[in-house]
XYZ file of C-alpha atoms in Angstrom:
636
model
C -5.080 27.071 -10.745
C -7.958 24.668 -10.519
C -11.468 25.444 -8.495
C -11.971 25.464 -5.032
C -13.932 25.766 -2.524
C -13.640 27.064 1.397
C -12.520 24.195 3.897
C -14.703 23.271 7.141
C -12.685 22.323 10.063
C -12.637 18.839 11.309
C -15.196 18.727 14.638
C -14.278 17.165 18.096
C -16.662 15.954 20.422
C -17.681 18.464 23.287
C -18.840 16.697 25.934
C -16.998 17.018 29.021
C -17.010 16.279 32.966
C -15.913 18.745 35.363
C -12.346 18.884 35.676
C -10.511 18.310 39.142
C -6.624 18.213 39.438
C -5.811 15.106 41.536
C -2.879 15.250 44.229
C 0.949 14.870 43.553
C 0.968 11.590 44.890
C -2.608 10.366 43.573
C -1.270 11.373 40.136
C 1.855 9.619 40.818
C -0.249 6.483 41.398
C -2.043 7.001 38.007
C 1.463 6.572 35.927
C 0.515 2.997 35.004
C -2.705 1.811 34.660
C -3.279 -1.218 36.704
C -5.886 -3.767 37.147
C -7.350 -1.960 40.592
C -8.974 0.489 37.591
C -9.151 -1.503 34.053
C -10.637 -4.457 34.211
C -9.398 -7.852 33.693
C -8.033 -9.079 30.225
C -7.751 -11.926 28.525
C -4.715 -14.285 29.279
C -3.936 -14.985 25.535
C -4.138 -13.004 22.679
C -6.002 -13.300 19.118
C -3.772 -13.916 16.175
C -3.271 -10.138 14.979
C -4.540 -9.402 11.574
C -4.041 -6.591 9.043
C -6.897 -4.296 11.321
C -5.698 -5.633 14.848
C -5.124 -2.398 16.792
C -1.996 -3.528 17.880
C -1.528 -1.075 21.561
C -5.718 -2.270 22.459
C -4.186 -6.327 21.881
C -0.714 -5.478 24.090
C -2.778 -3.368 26.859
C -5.113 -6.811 27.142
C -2.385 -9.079 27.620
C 0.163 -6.063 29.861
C -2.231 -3.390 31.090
C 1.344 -1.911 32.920
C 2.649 -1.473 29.408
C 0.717 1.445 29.219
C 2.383 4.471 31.082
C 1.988 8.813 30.998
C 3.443 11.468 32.506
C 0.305 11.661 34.865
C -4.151 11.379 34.141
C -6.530 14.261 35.308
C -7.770 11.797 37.787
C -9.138 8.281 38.828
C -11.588 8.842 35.587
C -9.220 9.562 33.103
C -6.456 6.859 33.324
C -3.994 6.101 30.520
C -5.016 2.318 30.145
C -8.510 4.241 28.959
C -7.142 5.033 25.400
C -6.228 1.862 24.961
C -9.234 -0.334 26.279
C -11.149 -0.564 22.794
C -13.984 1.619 24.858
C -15.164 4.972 22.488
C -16.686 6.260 25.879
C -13.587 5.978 27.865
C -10.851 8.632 27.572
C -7.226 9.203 29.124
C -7.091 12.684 29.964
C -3.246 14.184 30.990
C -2.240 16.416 33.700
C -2.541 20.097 32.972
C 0.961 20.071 31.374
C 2.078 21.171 27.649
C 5.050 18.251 28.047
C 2.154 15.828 29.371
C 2.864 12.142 27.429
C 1.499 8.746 26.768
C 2.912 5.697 25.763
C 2.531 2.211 24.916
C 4.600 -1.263 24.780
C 3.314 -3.071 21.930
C 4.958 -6.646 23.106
C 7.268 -6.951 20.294
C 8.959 -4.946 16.917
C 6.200 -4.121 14.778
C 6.646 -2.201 11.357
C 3.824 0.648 12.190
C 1.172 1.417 9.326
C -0.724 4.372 11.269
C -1.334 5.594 14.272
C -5.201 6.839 14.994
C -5.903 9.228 17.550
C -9.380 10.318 18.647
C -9.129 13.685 20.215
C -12.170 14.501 23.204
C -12.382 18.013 23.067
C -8.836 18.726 24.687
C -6.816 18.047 22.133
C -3.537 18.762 21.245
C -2.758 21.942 19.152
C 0.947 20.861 18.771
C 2.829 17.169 19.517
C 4.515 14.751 18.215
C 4.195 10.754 17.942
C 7.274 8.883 17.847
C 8.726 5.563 17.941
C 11.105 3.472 20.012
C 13.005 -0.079 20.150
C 14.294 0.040 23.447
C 11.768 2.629 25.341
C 14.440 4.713 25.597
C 16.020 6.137 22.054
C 12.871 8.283 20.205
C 12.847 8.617 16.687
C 9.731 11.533 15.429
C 7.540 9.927 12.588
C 4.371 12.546 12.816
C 4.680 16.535 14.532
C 1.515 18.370 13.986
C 2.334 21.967 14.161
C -1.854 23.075 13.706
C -3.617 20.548 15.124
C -7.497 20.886 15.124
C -8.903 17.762 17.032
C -11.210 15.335 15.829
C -10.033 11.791 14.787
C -6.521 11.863 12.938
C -4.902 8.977 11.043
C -0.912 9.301 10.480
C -0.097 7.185 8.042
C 4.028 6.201 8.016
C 4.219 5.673 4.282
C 7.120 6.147 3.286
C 9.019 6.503 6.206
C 10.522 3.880 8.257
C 8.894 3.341 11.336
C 9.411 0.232 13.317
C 9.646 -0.097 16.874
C 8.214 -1.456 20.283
C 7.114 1.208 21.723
C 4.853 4.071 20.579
C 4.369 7.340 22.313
C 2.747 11.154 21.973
C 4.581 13.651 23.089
C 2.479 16.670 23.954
C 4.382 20.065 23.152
C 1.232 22.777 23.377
C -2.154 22.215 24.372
C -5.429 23.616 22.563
C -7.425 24.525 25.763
C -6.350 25.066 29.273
C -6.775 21.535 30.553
C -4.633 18.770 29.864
C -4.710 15.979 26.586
C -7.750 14.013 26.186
C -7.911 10.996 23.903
C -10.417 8.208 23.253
C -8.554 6.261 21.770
C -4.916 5.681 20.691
C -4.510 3.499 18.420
C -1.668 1.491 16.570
C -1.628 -0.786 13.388
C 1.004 -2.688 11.836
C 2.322 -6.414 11.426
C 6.259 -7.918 12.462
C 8.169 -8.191 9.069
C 8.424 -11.496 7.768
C 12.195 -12.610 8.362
C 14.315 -14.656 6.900
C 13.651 -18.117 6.133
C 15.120 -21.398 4.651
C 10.900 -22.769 4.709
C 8.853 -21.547 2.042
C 7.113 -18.682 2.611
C 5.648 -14.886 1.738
C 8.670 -13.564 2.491
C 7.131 -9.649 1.386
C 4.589 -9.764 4.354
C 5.240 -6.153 6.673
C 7.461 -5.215 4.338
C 8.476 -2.224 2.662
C 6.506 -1.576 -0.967
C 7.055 1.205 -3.208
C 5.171 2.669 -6.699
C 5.406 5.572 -8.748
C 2.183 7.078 -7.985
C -0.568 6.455 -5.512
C -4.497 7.512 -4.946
C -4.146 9.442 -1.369
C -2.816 8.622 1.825
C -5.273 5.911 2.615
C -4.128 3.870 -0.570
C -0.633 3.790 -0.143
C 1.194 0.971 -1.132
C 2.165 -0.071 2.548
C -1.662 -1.768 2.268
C 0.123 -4.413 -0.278
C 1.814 -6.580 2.580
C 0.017 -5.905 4.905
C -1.939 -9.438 4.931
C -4.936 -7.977 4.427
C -7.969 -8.308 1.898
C -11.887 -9.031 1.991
C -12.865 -12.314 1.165
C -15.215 -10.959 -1.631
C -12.556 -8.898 -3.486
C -14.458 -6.299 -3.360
C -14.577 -2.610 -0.815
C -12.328 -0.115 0.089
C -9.858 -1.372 2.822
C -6.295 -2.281 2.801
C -5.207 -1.607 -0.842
C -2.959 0.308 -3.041
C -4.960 2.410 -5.441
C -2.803 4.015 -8.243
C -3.892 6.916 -10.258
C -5.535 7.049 -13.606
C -2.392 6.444 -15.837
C -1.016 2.933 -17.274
C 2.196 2.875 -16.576
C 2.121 2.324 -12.858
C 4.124 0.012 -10.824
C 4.293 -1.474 -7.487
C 7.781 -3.220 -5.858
C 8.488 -5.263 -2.644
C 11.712 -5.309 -0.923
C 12.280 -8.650 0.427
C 15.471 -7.587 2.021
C 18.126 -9.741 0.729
C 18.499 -12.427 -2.031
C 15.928 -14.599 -2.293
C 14.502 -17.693 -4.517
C 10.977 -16.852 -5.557
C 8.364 -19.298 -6.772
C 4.961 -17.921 -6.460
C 3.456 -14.834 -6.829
C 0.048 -14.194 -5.430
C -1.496 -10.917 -6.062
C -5.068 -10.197 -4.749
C -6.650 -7.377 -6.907
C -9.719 -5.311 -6.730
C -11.856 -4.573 -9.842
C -9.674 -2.465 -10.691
C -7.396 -5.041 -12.018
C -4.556 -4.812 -14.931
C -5.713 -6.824 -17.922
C -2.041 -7.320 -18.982
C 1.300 -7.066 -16.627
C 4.276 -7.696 -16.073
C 5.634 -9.527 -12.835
C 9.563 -8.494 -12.785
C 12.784 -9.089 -10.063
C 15.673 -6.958 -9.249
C 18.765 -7.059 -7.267
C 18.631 -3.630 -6.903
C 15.645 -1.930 -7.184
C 16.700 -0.480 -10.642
C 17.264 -3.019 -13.382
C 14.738 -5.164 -13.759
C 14.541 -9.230 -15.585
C 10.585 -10.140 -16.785
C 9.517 -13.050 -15.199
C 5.837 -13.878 -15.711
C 3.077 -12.144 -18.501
C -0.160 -12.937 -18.946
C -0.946 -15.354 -21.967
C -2.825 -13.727 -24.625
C -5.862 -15.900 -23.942
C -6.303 -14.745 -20.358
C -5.198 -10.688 -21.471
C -8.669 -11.085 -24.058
C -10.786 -13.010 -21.186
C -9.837 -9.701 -18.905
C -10.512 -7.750 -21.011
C -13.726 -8.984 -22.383
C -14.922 -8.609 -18.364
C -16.750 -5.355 -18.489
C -18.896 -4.523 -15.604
C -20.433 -1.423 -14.018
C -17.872 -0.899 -10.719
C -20.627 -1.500 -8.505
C -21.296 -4.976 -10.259
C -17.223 -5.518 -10.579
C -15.370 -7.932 -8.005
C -11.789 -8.268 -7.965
C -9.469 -11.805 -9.103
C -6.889 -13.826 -7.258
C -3.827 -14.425 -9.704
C -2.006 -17.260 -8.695
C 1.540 -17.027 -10.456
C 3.219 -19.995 -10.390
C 6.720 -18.637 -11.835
C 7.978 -21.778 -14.987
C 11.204 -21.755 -12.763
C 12.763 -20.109 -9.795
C 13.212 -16.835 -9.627
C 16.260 -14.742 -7.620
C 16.050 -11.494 -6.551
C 15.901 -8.842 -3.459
C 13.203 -6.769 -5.435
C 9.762 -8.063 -6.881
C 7.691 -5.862 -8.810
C 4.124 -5.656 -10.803
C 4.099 -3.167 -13.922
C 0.908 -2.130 -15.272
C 0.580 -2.577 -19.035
C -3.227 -2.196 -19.588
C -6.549 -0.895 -17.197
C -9.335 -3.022 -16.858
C -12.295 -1.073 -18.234
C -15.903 -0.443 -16.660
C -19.176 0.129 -17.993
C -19.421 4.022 -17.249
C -22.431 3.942 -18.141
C -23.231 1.260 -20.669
C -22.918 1.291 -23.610
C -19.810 3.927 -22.590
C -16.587 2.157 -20.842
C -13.847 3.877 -18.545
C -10.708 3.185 -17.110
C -9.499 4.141 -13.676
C -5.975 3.259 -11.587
C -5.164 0.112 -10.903
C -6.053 -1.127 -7.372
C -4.667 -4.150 -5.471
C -5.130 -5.240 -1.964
C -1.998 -7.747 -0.765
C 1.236 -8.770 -2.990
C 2.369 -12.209 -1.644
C 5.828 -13.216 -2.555
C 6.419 -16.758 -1.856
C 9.639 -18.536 -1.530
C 13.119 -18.548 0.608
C 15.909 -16.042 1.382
C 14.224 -12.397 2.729
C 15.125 -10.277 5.499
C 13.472 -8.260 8.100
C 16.077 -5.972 8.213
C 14.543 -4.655 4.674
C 13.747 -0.908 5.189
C 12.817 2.669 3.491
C 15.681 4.801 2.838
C 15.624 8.079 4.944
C 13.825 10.901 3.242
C 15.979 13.826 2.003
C 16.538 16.844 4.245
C 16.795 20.828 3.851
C 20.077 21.777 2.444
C 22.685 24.171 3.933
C 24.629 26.972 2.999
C 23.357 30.514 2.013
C 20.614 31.576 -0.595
C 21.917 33.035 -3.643
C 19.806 34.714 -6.358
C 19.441 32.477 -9.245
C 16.722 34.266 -11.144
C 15.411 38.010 -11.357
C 13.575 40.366 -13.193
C 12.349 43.915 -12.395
C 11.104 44.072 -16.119
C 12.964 47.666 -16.813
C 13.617 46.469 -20.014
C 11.424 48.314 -23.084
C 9.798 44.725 -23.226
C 9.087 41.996 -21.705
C 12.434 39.487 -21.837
C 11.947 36.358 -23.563
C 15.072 35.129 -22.643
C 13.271 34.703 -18.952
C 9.791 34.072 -20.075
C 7.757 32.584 -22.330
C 3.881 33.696 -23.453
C 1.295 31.744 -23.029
C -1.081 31.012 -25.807
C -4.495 29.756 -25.479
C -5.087 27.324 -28.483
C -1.416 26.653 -28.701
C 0.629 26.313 -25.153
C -2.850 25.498 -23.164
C -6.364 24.861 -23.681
C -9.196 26.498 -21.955
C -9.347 25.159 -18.486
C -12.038 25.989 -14.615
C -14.381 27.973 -16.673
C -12.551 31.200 -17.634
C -13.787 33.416 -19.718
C -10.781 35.057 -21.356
C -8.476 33.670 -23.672
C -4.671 34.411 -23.237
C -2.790 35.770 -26.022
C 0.616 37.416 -27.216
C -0.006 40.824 -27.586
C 1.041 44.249 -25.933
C -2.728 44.954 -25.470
C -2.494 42.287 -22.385
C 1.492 42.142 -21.738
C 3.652 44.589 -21.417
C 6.639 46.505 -19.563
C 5.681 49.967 -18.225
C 7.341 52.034 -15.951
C 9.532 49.116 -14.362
C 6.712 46.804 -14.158
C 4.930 43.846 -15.563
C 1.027 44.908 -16.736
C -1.383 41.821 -17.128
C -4.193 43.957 -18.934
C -7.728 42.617 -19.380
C -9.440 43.645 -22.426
C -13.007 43.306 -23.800
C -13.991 43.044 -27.322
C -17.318 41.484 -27.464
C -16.970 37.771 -29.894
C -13.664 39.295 -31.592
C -11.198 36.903 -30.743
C -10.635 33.477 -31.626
C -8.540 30.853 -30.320
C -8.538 26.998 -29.779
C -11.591 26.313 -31.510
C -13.923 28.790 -29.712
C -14.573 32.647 -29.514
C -13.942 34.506 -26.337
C -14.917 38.064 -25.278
C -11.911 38.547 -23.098
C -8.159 38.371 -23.638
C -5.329 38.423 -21.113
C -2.051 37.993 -20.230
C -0.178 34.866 -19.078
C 3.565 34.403 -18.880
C 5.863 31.485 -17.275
C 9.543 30.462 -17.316
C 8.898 27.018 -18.521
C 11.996 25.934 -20.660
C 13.839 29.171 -19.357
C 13.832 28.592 -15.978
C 13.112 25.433 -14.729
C 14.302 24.827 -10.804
C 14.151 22.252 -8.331
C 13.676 23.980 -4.283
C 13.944 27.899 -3.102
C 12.813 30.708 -2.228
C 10.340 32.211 -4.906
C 9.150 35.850 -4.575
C 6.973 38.517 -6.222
C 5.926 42.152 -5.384
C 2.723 42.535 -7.227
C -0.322 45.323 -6.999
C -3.962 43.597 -7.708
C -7.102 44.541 -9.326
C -10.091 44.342 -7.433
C -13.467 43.427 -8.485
C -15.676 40.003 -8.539
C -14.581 37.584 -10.756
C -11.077 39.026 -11.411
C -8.437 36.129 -10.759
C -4.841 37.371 -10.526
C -2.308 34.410 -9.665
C 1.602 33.780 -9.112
C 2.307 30.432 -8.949
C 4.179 27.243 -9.860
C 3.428 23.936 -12.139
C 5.901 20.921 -12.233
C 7.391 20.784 -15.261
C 6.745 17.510 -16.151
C 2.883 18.596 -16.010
C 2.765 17.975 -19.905
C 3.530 14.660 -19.817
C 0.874 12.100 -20.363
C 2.084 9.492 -18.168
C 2.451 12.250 -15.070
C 0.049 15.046 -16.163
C -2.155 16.960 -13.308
C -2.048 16.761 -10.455
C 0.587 13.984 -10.241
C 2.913 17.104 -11.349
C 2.432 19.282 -8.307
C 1.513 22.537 -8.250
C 2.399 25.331 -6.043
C -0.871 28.266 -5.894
C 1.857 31.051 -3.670
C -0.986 33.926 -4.480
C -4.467 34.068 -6.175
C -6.835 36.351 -5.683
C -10.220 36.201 -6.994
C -11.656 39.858 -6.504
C -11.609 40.083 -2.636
C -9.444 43.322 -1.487
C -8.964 42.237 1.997
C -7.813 38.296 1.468
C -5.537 36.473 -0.581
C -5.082 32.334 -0.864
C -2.468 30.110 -1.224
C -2.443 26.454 -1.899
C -0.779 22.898 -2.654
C -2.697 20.526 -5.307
C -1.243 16.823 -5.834
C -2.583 13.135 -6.007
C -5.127 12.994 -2.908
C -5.128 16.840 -2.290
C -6.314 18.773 -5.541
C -8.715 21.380 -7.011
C -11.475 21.882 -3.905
C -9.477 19.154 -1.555
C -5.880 21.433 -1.971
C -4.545 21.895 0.682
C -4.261 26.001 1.385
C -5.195 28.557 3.057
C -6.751 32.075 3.363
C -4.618 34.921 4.519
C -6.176 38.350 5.297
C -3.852 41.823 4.837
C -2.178 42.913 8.068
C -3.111 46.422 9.120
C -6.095 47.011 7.386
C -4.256 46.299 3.721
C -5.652 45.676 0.759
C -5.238 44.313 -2.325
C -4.864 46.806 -4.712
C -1.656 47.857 -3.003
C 1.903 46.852 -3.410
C 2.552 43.223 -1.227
C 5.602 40.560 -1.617
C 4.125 37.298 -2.057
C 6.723 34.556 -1.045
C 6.840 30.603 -0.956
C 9.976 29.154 0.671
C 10.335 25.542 -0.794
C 12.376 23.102 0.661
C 12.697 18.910 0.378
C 10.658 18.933 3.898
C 7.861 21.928 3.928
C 6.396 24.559 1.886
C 5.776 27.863 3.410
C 4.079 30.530 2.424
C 4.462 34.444 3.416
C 2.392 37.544 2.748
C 5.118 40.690 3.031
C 7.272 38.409 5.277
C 4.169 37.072 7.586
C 3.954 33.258 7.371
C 0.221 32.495 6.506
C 1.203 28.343 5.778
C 3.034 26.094 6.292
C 2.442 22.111 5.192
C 5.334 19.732 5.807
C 6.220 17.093 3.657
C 5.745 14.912 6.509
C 2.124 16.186 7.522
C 0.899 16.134 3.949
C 2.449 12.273 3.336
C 0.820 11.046 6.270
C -2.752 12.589 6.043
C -2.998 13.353 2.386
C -1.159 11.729 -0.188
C 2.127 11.779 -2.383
C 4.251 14.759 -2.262
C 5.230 15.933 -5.765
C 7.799 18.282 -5.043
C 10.984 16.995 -5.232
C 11.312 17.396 -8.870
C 11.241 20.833 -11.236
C 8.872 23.725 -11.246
C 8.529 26.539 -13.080
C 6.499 30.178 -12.605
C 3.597 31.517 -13.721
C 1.755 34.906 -13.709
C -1.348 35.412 -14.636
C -4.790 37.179 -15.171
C -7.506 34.709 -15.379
C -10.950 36.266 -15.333
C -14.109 34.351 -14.125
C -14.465 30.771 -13.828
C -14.729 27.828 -11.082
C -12.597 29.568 -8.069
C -14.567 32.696 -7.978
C -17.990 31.628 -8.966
C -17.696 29.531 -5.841
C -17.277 32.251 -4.051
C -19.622 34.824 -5.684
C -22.426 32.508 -6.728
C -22.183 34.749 -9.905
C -23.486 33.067 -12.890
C -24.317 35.412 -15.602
C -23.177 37.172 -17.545
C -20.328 35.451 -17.370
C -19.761 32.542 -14.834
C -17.868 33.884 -12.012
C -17.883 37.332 -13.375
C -20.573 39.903 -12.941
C -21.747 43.167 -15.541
C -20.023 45.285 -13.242
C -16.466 43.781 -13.596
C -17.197 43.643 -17.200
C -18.105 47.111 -17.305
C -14.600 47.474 -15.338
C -12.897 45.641 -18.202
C -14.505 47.150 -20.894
C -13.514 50.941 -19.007
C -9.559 49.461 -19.814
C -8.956 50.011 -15.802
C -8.302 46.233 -14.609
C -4.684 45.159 -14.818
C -2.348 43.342 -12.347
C 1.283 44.896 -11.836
C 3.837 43.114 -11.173
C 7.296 45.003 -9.588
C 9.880 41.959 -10.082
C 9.955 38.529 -9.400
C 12.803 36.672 -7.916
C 14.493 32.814 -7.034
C 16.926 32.229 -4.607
C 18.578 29.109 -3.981
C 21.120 27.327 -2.248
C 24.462 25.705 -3.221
C-alpha cells in the first residue's frame, strides 16, 4: 500500500489542417505512396545499427513498401509516417478498420515499435507482425489509448517478421488515424555459422529481474553501446538485489571462445560467466581473479563521475553450450555522497558471445494463457464465527510481522479493541490512546487492525472478492488487497513481489482506487486508477470490491462495474516486468494517515495525512471498516 500520487495524461499535439475527404478513386490512388508525392531516396542503404529505424531505412530504399487502407488526402499519405519528417503525418480515411503497413526488406527480430500520435489518434488498435504479408500474429492491442508518443516494447514475446502493421479497431475523434511517425527497431538474428562470430547478436536474452520496460534485457544483443560507456541507451538495468542474472540463447550447440560484455558503471565487481544446454543446469566457465574483484572494487566514484568497462573474456578453453549466462555475485559501489557508498542494479549494455554453432531459429517460448473450465470457490469467510478464524487468517503485528511503513500513524496490533467478529462481520476499529502503545521501537497514538492469509492461504490466479462498508473522513485509509508471497524475501522483496491494491480508500466518500505496483510501475508510478460510485454511492455503504486475475490481465470491478483493466501484455511492453504469475495472498486493513492521503489532503499536522477532526472521529470510537465476507474462486 505504498504512496501515490494522481496521474496526468500523456498530451498529443493539437495542431491540425482542415479536414477534406478525398474521392473513392483519389483515395484508391493514395494506397501506396509513390515517388509522384515522397521524394526521391537514396539508392543504397546505411548499415543498420542498434537505433536504425528500420520501416524510415526500407521506405528509402521501396517507398511502395509502404501501403494503408486509404490517407485523408494528397497531404496525408502513408509514405509520410515513414519519411523521418516530425512535421509530416499519414492521416487514414475516416474508418475505425483504417490500417497501415510496412515491408521492412527482410526478417527482423522487432525491439519496439514507436508511434507518434497527431491529435487523431487511436483509442483502440492493434500492431502486429507478419512473415509473408499475409498470416498476422498481435504483439501490442491497446484497449485505452490516450495519444501522444507510445513505445511497445516486445520483450518477452517473440516477434519477428517482415512486415509490420497497425490495425485500427476504434478511433478517438471523428476523423480518421493520424501518425507522425511509425517507427520500427530491431536487428536480423545472427544465424548459424561455421566462421567465428557473436553468434548472440538479435537474439533472445532473458534475467530474473529487470529496471522497467526501457531496460529490458532485449538491449543486451542488440549491438548497441556508446563509445564512452557511459548514458542511458540500449542496456539491461537490473534491480537493486545481487543475485541477478542475464542468459543468451544462441539457438543450438555451439563452441564458445570469447565473451565480451560491455557494462555501464554499474558493473558487477565479481561474476560468474556460465553455459547450459538447457537453460537450467548450468557449468562455471570464467570468474574474475581475486586481483581484478579488489581493483573493482577499490573503483569508487560518484555515478556522475563513473564510466563503465569492457571485459574481454577470453574463455582458458572452448566452451559448448546453447545457453550463455552472466550471474551477479557482487555490486559495484558509488560514492553516495562521499564519504557514504551505495549500491544499485547491475547495468550492462551488449553481451557478445563469440564463437561457432548458433541458430536464428532461437526464440521466446509463448507466454501462458487464461485457463478454462469453471470457477469454483476455493476460499470463504462471512466471519459468523464468535471470532475471527485463525485457521484463515493471520494478525498482523507491527514490531513483529511488519515494520512501520508510508508514514502511518497507527500501529497494528492483536487485540479485540481493533479486530473483531460482530454481527456476521469483520470490524477494523481505530482507537486513540494518546503515547500508550508501544511497538517496534517507537510509541504510537493509534492502533488498528490488520489481517492477511499469508501461510493460510496462499494462491496463484482468480477471482478475489470482498463486500466491505467504509469509514469516511480525511486521512482514514481502508484497503483490501494482495502482496506476493515471496515479498519477504531478501533477494525478491518489494516491488519485485507484486502487489495487487483491488480497493483503498483514503477518506473520500464518493471515489475509491485501485492499483498494480511492480519493478518499473510502483508507489506514485503504479499503475491504477480512480473509480467514482455509480448512482450517487458512497462510501460508507455496502460495495463488492472484485479483482479478476488471470496469467494475461488484471481487472478490477466496483459492484460488478469494470473500473481497470491492465493486460499483461500492455504493462510488459510500456512498463516493466509483470510479477504475477507466482503466489499472493490477502490483506485487510485500516491504515490511518500517511503518504497516500497526505498527498491528497496536503494535511500535515497533527498528524501527517490526518487532520484534528478525524482524530476527534477516532477518539469518539465511531471509525471502523466492516467487512461482510471475503471470497476466492478459481479454476481447475
Amino acid at each position: 500500500m505504498p504512496s501515490r500520487t494522481p496521474h496526468t495524461s500523456r498530451t498529443s499535439r493539437t495542431s491540425r489542417v482542415p479536414r477534406t475527404l478525398l474521392s473513392a478513386v483519389a483515395a484508391a490512388a493514395l494506397l501506396t505512396a509513390g515517388p509522384a508525392l515522397i521524394a526521391p531516396r537514396a539508392s543504397a542503404a546505411t548499415a543498420a545499427t542498434w537505433d536504425t529505424d528500420r520501416a524510415a531505412a526500407a521506405y528509402a530504399l521501396n517507398p511502395a513498401g509502404v501501403t494503408a487502407s486509404g490517407s485523408e488526402n494528397a497531404g496525408s499519405a502513408p509514405g509520410l509516417a515513414f519519411d523521418g519528417n516530425a512535421s509530416t503525418r499519414w492521416s487514414s480515411n475516416f474508418a475505425d478498420d483504417a490500417w497501415i503497413r510496412v515491408d521492412l526488406g527482410s526478417t527482423l527480430r522487432i525491439d519496439r515499435v514507436t508511434l507518434d500520435w497527431e491529435a487523431a489518434y487511436g483509442k483502440r488498435y492493434v500492431l502486429e507482425v507478419s512473415k509473408n504479408g499475409t498470416d498476422w500474429t498481435p504483439f501490442y492491442t491497446e484497449t485505452a489509448g490516450t495519444g501522444g508518443s507510445v513505445t511497445a516494447h516486445t520483450y518477452p514475446q517473440e516477434v519477428t517478421g517482415r512486415y509490420v502493421r497497425l490495425r485500427g479497431l476504434e478511433r478517438a475523434t471523428p476523423y480518421g488515424y493520424s501518425l507522425w511517425n511509425f517507427k520500427v527497431y530491431g536487428g536480423e538474428p545472427a544465424p548459424a555459422s561455421t566462421a567465428r562470430t557473436n553468434l548472440a547478436l538479435n537474439h533472445p536474452a532473458y534475467t530474473n529481474y529487470y529496471q522497467d520496460a526501457g531496460h529490458s534485457p532485449a538491449f543486451l544483443t542488440d549491438g548497441g553501446w556508446p563509445a564512452d560507456l557511459k548514458g542511458d541507451s540500449s542496456r539491461w538495468s537490473s534491480d537493486w538485489n545481487t543475485d541477478r542474472w542475464v542468459s543468451v540463447d544462441l539457438g543450438a550447440q555451439s563452441t564458445i571462445d570469447t565473451v565480451d560484455l560491455y557494462w555501464e558503471s554499474a558493473y558487477a565487481v565479481d561474476y560468474l560467466l556460465q553455459v547450459s544446454d538447457d537453460n537450467r543446469t548450468w557449468r562455471t566457465v570464467y570468474e574474475p581473479s581475486a586481483a581484478d574483484i579488489a581493483a573493482r572494487r577499490a573503483d569508487v566514484k560518484a555515478p556522475g563521475d563513473a564510466a563503465g568497462l569492457h571485459d574481454t573474456v577470453k574463455l582458458p578453453s572452448p566452451a559448448t553450450g546453447r545457453y550463455v549466462r552472466m550471474l551477479g555475485k557482487e555490486r559495484r559501489s558509488f560514492y553516495n555522497p562521499a564519504p557514504a557508498t551505495a549500491q544499485f542494479g547491475y547495468s550492462l549494455y551488449e553481451f557478445q558471445v563469440w564463437g561457432t554453432g548458433g541458430s536464428a531459429s532461437a526464440a521466446y517460448p509463448a507466454l501462458p494463457a487464461d485457463p478454462t473450465g469453471t470457477y469454483r470457490t476455493t476460499f470463504f469467510d462471512d466471519f459468523t464465527a464468535a471470532s475471527l478464524d485463525r485457521s484463515k487468517w493471520r494478525v498482523v503485528r507491527t514490531g513483529t510481522e511488519m515494520g512501520p511503513v508510508n508514514g502511518e500513524s497507527q500501529a497494528y496490533v492483536d487485540s479485540t479493541d481493533n479486530i473483531r467478529t460482530q454481527n456476521g462481520s469483520l470490524l477494523l476499529k481505530a482507537k486513540y490512546c494518546k503515547g500508550c502503545t508501544k511497538a517496534g521501537g517507537g510509541t504510537y497514538d493509534f492502533t488498528s487492525g490488520r489481517i492477511d492469509t499469508n501461510t493460510h492461504f496462499d494462491f496463484t490466479y482468480g477471482k478475489v472478492s470482498a463486500r466491505m462498508k467504509l469509514p469516511v473522513g480525511d486521512g482514514f485509509w481502508p484497503a483490501f488487497w494482495m502482496l506476493g508471497s515471496n515479498v519477504d524475501d531478501p533477494s525478491v522483496s518489494w516491488p519485485a513481489s507484486g502487489e495487487t491494491d483491488i480497493m483503498e480508500n483514503i477518506g473520500y466518500g464518493d471515489w475509491t482506487s485501485s492499483a498494480l505496483h511492480g519493478p518499473g510501475y510502483s508507489a506514485d508510478g503504479n499503475i491504477g486508477a480512480r473509480q467514482t460510485y455509480a448512482n450517487g454511492g458512497t462510501a460508507d455503504q455496502w460495495h463488492t470490491y472484485a479483482v479478476e486475475w488471470t496469467p494475461t490481465a488484471m481487472r478490477f470491478y466496483v459492484d460488478d462495474r469494470l473500473v481497470q483493466e491492465t493486460t499483461r501484455n500492455v504493462l510488459e511492453s510500456t512498463r516493466g516486468k509483470w510479477v504475477y504469475d507466482h503466489n499472493q495472498y490477502v490483506i485487510l486493513n485500516l491504515a490511518l494517515g500517511g503518504a497516500y492521503p497526505a498527498g491528497w489532503n496536503k494535511v500535515t499536522s497533527p498528524y501527517w495525512g490526518l487532520p484534528q477532526s478525524s482524530v476527534d472521529k477516532i477518539a469518539s470510537g465511531a471509525v471502523q471498516a466492516e467487512v461482510d465476507w471475503v471470497k476466492v474462486e478459481q479454476k481447475g
